[in-house]
Tab-separated table of C-alpha atoms in Angstrom:
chain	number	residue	atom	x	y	z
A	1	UNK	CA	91.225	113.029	136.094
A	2	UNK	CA	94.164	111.028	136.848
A	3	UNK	CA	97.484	112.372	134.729
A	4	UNK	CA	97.830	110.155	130.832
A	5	UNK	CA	101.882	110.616	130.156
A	6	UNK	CA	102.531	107.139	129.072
A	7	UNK	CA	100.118	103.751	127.648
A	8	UNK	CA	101.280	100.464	126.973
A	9	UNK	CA	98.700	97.936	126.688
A	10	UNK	CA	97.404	95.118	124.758
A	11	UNK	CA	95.081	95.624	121.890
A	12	UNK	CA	91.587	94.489	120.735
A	13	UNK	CA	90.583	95.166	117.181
A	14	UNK	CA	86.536	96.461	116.447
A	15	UNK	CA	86.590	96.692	112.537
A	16	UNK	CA	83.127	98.343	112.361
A	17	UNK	CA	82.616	101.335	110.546
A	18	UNK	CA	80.430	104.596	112.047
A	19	UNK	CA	80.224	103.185	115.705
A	20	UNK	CA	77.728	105.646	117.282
A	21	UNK	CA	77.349	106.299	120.791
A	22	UNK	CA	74.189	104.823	121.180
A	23	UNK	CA	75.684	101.626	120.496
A	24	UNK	CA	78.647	102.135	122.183
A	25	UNK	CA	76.482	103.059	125.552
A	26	UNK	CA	72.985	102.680	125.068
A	27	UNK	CA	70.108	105.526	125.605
A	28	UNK	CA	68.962	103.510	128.587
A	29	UNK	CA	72.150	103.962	130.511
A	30	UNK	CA	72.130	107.713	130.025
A	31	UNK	CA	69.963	108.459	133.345
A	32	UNK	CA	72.756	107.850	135.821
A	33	UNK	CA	75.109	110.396	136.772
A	34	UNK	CA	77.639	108.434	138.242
A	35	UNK	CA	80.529	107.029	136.474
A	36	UNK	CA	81.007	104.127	138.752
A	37	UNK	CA	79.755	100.618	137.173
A	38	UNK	CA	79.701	101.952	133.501
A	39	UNK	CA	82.227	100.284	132.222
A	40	UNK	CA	79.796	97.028	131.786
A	41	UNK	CA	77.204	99.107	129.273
A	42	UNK	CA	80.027	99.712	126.965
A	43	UNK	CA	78.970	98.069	123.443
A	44	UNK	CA	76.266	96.475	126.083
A	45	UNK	CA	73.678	95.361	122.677
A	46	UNK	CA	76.650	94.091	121.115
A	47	UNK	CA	78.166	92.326	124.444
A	48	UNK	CA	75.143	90.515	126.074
A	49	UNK	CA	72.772	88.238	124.979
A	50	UNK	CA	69.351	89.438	124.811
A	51	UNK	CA	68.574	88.888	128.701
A	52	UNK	CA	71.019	91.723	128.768
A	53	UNK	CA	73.527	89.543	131.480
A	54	UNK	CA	74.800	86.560	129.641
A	55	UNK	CA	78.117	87.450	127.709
A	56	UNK	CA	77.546	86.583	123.789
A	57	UNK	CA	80.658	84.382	123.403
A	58	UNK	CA	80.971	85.565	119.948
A	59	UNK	CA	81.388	89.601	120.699
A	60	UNK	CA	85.378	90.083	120.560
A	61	UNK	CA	85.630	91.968	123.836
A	62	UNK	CA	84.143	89.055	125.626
A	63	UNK	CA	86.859	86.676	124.203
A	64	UNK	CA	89.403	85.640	126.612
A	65	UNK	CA	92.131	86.171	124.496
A	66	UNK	CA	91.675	89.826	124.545
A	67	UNK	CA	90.805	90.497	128.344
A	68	UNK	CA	92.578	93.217	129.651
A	69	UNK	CA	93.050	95.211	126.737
A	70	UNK	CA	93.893	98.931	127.022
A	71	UNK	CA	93.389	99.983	123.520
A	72	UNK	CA	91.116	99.437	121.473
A	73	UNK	CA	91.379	99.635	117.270
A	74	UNK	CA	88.136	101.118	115.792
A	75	UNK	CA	86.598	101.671	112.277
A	76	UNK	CA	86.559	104.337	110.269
A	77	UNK	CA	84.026	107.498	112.228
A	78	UNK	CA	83.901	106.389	115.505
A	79	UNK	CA	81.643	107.669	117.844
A	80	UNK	CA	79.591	109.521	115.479
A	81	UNK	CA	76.098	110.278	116.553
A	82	UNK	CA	74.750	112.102	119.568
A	83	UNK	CA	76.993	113.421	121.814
A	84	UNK	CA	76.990	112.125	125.836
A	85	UNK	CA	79.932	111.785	127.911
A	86	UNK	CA	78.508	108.371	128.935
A	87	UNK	CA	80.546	107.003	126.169
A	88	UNK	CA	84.227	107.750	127.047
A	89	UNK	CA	83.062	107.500	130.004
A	90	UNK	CA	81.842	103.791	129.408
A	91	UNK	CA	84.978	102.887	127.582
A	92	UNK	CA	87.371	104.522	130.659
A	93	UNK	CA	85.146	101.921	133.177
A	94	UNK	CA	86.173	99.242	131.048
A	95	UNK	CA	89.677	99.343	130.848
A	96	UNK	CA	90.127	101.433	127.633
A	97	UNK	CA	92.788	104.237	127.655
A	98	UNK	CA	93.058	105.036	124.132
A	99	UNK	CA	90.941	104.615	121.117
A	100	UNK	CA	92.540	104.606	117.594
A	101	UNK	CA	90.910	105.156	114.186
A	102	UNK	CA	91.573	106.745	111.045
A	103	UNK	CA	88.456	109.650	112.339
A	104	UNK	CA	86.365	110.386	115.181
A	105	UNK	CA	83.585	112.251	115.564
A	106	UNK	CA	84.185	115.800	117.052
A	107	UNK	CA	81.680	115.615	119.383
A	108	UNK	CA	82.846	112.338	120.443
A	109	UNK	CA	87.072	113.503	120.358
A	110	UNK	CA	86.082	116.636	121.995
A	111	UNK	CA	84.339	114.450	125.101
A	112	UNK	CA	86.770	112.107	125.257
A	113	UNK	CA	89.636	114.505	125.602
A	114	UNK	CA	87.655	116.153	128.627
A	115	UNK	CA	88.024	112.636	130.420
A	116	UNK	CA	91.101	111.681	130.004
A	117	UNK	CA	90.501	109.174	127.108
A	118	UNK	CA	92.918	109.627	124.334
A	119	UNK	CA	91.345	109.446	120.462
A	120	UNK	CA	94.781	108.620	118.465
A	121	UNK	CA	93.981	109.132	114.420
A	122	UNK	CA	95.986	106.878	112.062
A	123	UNK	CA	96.425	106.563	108.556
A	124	UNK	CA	94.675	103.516	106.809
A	125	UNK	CA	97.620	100.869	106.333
A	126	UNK	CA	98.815	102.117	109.831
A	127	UNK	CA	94.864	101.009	111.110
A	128	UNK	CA	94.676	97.893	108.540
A	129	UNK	CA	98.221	97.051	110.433
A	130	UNK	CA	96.958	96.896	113.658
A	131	UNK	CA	93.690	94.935	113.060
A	132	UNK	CA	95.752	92.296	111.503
A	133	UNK	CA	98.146	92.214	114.313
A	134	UNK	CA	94.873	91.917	117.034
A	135	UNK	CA	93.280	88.945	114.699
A	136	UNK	CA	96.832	86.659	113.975
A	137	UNK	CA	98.278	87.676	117.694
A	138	UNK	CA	96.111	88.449	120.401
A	139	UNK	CA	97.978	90.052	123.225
A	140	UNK	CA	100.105	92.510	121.127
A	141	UNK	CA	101.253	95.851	122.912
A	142	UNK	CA	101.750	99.023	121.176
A	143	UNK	CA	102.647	102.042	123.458
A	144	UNK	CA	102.017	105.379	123.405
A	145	UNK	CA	103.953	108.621	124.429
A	146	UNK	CA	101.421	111.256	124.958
A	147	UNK	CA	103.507	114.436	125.523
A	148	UNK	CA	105.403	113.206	121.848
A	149	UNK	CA	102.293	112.535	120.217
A	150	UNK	CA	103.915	109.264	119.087
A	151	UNK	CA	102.138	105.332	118.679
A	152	UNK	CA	105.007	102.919	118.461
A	153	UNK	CA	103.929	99.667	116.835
A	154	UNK	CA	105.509	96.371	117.794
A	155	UNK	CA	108.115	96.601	114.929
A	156	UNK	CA	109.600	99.647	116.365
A	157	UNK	CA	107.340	101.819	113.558
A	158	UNK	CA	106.638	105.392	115.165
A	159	UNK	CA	103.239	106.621	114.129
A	160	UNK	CA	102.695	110.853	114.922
A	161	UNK	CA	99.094	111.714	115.760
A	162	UNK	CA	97.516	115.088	116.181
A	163	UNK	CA	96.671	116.573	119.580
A	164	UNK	CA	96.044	120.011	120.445
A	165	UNK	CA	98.261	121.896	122.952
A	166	UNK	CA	95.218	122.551	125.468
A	167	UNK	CA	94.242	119.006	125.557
A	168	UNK	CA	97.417	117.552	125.711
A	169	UNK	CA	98.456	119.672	128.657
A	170	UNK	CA	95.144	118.706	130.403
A	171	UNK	CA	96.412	115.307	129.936
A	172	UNK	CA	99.887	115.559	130.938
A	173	UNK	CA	98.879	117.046	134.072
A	174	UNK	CA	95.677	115.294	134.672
A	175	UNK	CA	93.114	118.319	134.966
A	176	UNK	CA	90.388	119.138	133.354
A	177	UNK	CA	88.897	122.398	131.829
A	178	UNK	CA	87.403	123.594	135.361
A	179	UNK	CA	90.496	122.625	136.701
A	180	UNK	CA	92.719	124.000	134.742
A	181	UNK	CA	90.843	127.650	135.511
A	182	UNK	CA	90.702	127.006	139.468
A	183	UNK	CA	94.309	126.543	139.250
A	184	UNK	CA	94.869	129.726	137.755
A	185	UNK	CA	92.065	131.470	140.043
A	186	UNK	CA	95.148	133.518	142.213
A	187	UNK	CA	96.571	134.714	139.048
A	188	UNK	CA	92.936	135.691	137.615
A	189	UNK	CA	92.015	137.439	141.092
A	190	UNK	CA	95.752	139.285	141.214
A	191	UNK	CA	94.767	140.581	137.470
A	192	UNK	CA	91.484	142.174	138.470
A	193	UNK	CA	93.167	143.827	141.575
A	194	UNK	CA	95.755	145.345	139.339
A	195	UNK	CA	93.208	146.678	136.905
A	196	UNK	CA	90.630	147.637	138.620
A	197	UNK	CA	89.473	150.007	136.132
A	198	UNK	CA	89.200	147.572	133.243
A	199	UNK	CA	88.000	144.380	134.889
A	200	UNK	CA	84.240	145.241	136.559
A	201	UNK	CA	83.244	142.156	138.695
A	202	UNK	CA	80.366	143.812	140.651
A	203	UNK	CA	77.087	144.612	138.754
């Protein structure tokens, strides 16, 4: 997991409400194991035609105005539905660092954390603000200091979002959870030699 410190990046508004994951990676994808190539199933129904390979010119994300984006302004209870790591993992492959919403589901937060894609919750106006800005100027940056936990909007407006210490330090330093205990595996082993009488390890 490469380390998230920093985001700046154009945004693409999705004003949808109660995007599950099934629609933002299909069932059908959910077979492979590998990450690599995923990042073209993401909101595939919504993205293709029905031959499944000709871009709908209508779908926002195909719209050449917004290619490139790093950021991408959801609806209200994204992600809700089953949980699969396919889907931040679908949204990392194409090009998406962040998400931002008023809510996300916790199934969906919780996976997206463990892959180093960052679910920012905003307040209402603060969303309604940004889906505006997407719609009248395509190409607007917002940037985003993770260790902070601040969103600055293009008129300089500082937005605080909620991110637990664990996650955010998994972030900063670009480990995950298995990581983060490997790295710690010399301290864990000096521990049990020290207290050998509380720590059994044998059976």
């Amino acid at each position: 997991m490469e380390k998230l410190r920093h985001i700046s990046g154009s945004i693409v508004g999705l004003p949808v409400n109660d995007i599950d994951t099934d629609q933002i990676i299909p069932a059908r994808f959910l077979k492979v194991t590998d990450k690599a190539g995923l990042g073209k199933a993401a909101f595939c129904d919504w993205r293709y035609l029905e031959d499944g390979e000709t871009p709908n010119p209508d779908f926002i994300l195909n719209q050449p105005d917004y290619a490139g984006a790093s950021v991408l302004v959801a609806g209200n209870n994204f992600g809700c539905g089953s949980s699969r790591e396919h889907a931040p993992w679908a949204l990392l492959g194409a090009g998406f660092k962040a998400v931002i919403s008023t809510d996300f589901a916790d199934i969906f937060r919780n996976n997206a954390l463990k892959n180093g894609l960052l679910p920012i919750v905003v307040d209402r106006d603060t969303q309604q603000q940004l889906f505006s800005l997407a719609e009248e100027a395509p190409g607007t940056e917002v940037s985003v200091d993770v260790e902070a936990q601040a969103l600055t909007l293009p008129d300089g407006r500082r937005v605080n979002f909620p991110l637990d210490g664990f996650s955010k330090y998994c972030l900063l330093h670009g480990v995950d959870q298995l990581g983060y205990l490997l790295a710690l595996d010399g301290d864990v082993r000096a521990f049990e030699a020290s207290n050998p009488q509380r720590v059994k390890t044998t059976v």
